[in-house]
Short mmCIF file of C-alpha atoms in Angstrom, two decimals:
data_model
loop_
_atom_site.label_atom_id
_atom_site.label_comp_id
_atom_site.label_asym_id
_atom_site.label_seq_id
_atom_site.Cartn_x
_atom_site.Cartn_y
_atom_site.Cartn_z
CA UNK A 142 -64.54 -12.17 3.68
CA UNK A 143 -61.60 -12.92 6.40
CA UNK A 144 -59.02 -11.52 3.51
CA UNK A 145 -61.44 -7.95 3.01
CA UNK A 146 -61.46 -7.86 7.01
CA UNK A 147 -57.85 -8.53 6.98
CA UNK A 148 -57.06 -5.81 4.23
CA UNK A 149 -59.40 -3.11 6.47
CA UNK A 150 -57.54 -3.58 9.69
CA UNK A 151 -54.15 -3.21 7.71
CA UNK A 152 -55.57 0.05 6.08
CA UNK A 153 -56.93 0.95 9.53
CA UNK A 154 -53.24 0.48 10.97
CA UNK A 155 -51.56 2.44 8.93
CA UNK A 156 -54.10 5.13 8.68
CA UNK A 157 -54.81 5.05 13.06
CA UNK A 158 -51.10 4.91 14.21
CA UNK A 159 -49.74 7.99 12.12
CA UNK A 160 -52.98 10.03 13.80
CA UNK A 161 -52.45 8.15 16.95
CA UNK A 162 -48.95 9.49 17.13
CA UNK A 163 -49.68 12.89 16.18
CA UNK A 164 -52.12 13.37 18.55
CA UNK A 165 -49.72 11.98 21.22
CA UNK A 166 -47.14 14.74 19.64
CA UNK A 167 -49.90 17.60 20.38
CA UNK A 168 -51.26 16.26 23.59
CA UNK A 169 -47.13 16.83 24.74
CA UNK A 170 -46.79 19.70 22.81
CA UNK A 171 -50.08 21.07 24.77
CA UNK A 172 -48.55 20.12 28.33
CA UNK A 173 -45.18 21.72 27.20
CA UNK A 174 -46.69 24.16 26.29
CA UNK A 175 -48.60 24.55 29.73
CA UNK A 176 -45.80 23.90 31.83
CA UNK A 177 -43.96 26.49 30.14
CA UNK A 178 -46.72 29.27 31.03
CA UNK A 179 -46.57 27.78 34.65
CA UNK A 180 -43.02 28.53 35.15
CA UNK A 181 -43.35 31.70 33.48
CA UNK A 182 -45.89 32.71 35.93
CA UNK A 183 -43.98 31.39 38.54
CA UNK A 184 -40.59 32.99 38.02
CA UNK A 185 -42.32 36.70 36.96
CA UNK A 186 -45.51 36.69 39.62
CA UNK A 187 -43.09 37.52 42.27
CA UNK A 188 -41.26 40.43 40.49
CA UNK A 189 -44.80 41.98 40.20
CA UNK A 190 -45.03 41.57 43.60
CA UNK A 191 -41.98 43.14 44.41
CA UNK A 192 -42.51 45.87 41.49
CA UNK A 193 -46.09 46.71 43.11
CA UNK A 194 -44.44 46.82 46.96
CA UNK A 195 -41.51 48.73 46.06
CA UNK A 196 -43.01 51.51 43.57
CA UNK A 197 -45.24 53.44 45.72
CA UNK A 198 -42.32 54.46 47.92
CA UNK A 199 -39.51 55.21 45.50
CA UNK A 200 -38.70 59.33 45.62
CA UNK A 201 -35.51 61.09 44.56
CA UNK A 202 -32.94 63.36 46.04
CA UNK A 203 -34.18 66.68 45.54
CA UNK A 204 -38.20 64.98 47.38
CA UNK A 205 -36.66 62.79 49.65
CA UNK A 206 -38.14 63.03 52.92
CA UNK A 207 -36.04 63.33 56.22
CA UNK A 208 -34.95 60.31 57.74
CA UNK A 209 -32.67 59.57 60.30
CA UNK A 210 -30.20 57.43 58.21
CA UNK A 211 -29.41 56.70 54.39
CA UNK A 212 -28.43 52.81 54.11
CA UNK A 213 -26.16 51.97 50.89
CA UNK A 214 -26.29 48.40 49.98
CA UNK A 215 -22.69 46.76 48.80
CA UNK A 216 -22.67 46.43 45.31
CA UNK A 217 -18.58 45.23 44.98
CA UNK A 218 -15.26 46.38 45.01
CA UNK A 219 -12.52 47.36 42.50
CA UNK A 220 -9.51 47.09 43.22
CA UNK A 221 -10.10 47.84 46.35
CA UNK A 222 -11.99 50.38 45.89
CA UNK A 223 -15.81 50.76 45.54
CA UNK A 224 -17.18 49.73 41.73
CA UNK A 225 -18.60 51.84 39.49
CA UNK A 226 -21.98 51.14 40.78
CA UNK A 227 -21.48 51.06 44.45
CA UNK A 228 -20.23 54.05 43.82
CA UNK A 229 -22.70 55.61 41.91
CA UNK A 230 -24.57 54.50 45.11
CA UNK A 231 -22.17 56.03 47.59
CA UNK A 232 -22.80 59.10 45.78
CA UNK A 233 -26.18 59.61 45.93
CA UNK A 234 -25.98 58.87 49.53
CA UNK A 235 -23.57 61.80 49.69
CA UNK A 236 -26.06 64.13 47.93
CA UNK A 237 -28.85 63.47 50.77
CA UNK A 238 -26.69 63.87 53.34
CA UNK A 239 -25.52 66.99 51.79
CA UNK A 240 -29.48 67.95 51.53
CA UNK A 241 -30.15 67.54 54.90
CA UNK A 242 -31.96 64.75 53.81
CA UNK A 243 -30.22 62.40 56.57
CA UNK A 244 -28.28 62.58 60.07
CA UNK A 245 -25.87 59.59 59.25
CA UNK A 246 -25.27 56.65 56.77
CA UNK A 247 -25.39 53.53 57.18
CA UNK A 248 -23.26 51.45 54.90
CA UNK A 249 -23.90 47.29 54.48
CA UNK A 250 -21.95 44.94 52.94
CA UNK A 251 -19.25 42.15 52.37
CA UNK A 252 -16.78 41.50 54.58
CA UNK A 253 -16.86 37.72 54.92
CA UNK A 254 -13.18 37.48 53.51
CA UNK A 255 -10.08 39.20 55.12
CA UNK A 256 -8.87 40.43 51.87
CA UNK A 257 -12.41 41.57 51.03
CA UNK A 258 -13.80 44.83 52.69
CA UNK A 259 -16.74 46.88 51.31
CA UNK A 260 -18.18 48.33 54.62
CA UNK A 261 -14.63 49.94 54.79
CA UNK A 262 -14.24 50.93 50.92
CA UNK A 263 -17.49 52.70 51.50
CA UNK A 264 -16.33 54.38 54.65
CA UNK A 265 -13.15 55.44 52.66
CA UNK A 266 -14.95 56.54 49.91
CA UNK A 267 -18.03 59.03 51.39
CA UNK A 268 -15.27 60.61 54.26
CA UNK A 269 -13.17 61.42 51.12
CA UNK A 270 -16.24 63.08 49.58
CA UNK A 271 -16.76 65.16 52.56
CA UNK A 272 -18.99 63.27 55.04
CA UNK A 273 -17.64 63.37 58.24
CA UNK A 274 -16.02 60.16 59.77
CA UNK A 275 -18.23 59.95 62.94
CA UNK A 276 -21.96 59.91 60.51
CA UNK A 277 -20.70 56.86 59.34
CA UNK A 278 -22.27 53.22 60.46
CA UNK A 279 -20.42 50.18 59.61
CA UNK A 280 -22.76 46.95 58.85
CA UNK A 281 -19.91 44.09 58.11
CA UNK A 282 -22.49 41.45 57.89
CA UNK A 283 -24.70 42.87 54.69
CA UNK A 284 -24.41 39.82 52.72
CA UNK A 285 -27.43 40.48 50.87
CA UNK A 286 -30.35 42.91 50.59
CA UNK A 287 -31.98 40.67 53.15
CA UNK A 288 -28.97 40.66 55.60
CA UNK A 289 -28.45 44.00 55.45
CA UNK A 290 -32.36 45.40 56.15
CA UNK A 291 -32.73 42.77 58.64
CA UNK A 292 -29.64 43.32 60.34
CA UNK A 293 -30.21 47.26 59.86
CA UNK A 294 -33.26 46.77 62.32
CA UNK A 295 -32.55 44.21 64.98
CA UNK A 296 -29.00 45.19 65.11
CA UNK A 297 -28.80 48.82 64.37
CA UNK A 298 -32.20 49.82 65.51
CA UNK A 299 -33.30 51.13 62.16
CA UNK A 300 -36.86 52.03 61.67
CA UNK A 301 -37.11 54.94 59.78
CA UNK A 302 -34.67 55.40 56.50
CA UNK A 303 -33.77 56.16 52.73
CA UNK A 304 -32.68 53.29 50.30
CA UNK A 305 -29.64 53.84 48.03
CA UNK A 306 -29.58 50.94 45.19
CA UNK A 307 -29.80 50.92 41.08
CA UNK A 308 -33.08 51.86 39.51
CA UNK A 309 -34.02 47.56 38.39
CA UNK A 310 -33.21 46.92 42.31
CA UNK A 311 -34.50 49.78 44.41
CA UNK A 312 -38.68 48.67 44.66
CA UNK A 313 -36.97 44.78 46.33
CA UNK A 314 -34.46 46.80 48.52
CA UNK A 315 -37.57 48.97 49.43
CA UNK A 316 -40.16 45.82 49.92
CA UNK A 317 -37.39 43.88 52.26
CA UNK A 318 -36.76 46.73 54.27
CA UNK A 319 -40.41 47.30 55.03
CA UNK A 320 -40.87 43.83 55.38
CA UNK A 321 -38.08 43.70 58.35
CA UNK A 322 -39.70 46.45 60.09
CA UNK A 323 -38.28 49.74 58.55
CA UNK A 324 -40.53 52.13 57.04
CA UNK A 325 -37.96 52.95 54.11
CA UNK A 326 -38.25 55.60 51.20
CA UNK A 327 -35.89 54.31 47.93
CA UNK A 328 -33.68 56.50 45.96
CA UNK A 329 -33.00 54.77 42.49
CA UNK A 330 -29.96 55.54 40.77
CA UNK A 331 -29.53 55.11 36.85
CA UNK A 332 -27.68 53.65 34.95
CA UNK A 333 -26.82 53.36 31.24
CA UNK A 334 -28.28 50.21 29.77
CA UNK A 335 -24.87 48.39 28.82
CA UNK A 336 -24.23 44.94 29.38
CA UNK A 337 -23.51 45.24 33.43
CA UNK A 338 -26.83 46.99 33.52
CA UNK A 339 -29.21 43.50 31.49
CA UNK A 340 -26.94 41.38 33.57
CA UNK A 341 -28.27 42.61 36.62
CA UNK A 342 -31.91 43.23 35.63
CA UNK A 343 -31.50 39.21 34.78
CA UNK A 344 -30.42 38.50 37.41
CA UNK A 345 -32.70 40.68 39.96
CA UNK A 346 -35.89 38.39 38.49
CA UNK A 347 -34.27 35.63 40.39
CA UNK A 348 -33.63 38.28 43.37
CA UNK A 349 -37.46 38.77 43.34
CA UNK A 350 -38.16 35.30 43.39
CA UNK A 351 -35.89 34.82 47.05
CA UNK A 352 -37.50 37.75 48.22
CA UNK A 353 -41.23 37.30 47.81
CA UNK A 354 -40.61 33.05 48.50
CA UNK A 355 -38.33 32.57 50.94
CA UNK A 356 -37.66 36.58 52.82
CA UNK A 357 -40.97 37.69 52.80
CA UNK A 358 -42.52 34.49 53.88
CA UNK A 359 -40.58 33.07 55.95
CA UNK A 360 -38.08 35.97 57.65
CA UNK A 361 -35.26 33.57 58.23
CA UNK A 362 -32.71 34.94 60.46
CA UNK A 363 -29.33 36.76 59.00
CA UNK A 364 -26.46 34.46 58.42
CA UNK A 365 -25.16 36.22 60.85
CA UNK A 366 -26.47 37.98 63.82
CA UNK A 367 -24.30 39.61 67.16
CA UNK A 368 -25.07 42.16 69.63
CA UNK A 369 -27.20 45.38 69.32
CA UNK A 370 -24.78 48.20 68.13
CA UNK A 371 -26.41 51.76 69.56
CA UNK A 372 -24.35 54.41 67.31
CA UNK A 373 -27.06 55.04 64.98
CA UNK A 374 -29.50 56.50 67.87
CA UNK A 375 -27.02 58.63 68.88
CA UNK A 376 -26.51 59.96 65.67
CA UNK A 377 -29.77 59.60 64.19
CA UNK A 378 -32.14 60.11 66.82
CA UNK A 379 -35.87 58.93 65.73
CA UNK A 380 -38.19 61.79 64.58
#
């Protein structure tokens, strides 16, 4: 009897730890598997949030509304010289102010470095392309979308404008801006869908994520802040 009890708990042994560890193997599997859906909610919630903000009050040239001011969001330089898609930006800008669309333009960006000047480029580039010199603002301190709407408001007195960004970033420019206090319209500009244009749809899901979890929560300060700069309501009264 003790060597047929014996030979039962070998044959449950090696029968019960095979299934043992396989069901170990699923029950991780299963929590991988979980965890994986939680940070896919987590990282793609908040671009729905942003894509739900932003896409009621996206509009184009030709049905823009009037607006005191046009801000252009930084977007890099060349050389120099604005990118291709600051630019591209720069121009649409240039086609509302031609419409009548706006009374100035407000133009945010980089110029943390002394060799590196975007609110200048962009100055350069739109009084070359026919807007006069005195309808343009100069924001030095746009470091980011958030910067530059919050800075566009409590330093600039912005509360009323039109958004210039690329189509996959207009609806966060849009939600930020509203969410510092200016009631903002966004003009999307396309793009051909090369490898600059995935890179930066990537990398706007993380954008989203700052925006709805840290920006729109929170409303931390600008890195950098400074006195109230009154050009704008001279040349852009409010309607």
């Amino acid at each position: 009897m003790r060597a047929v009890r014996g030979w039962i708990h070998r044959l449950w042994s090696a029968l019960w730890r095979p299934l043992r560890g396989a069901l170990r193997r699923r029950r991780g599997q299963r929590r991988l598997f979980q965890l994986s859906c939680l940070a896919a909610l987590a990282v793609l919630v908040p671009t729905a949030v942003v894509w739900w903000q932003g896409g009621a009050r996206l509009t184009t040239v030709a049905d823009a509304p009037r607006e005191p001011v046009v801000v252009v969001f930084g977007a890099g330089l060349d050389g120099g010289r604005p990118s291709p898609y600051l630019a591209h930006r720069l121009d649409a800008a240039i086609a509302l102010y031609r419409a009548g669309k706006a009374d100035a333009v407000l133009v945010s960006g980089d110029n943390s470095r002394v060799t590196y000047d975007e609110p200048d480029a962009m100055r350069d580039y739109l009084i070359a392309h026919g807007v006069p010199a005195n309808r343009v603002v100069r924001d030095y301190a746009g470091l980011n979308t958030w910067d530059s709407c919050a800075r566009a408001h409590r330093i600039f007195g912005v509360t009323r404008a039109l958004l210039v960004n690329q189509e996959y970033a207009i609806r966060r420019a849009v939600a930020l801006c509203r969410t510092a206090g200016i009631d903002a319209w966004g003009v999307g500009v396309p793009e051909p869908h090369d490898a600059t244009w995935d890179y930066g749809a990537v990398r706007e899901i993380a954008s989203a994520d700052k925006a709805v979890l840290i920006d729109e929560l929170f409303h931390p300060d600008p890195h950098l802040l400074g006195p109230r700069v009154t050009t704008l309501a001279t040349l852009a009264p409010k309607p």
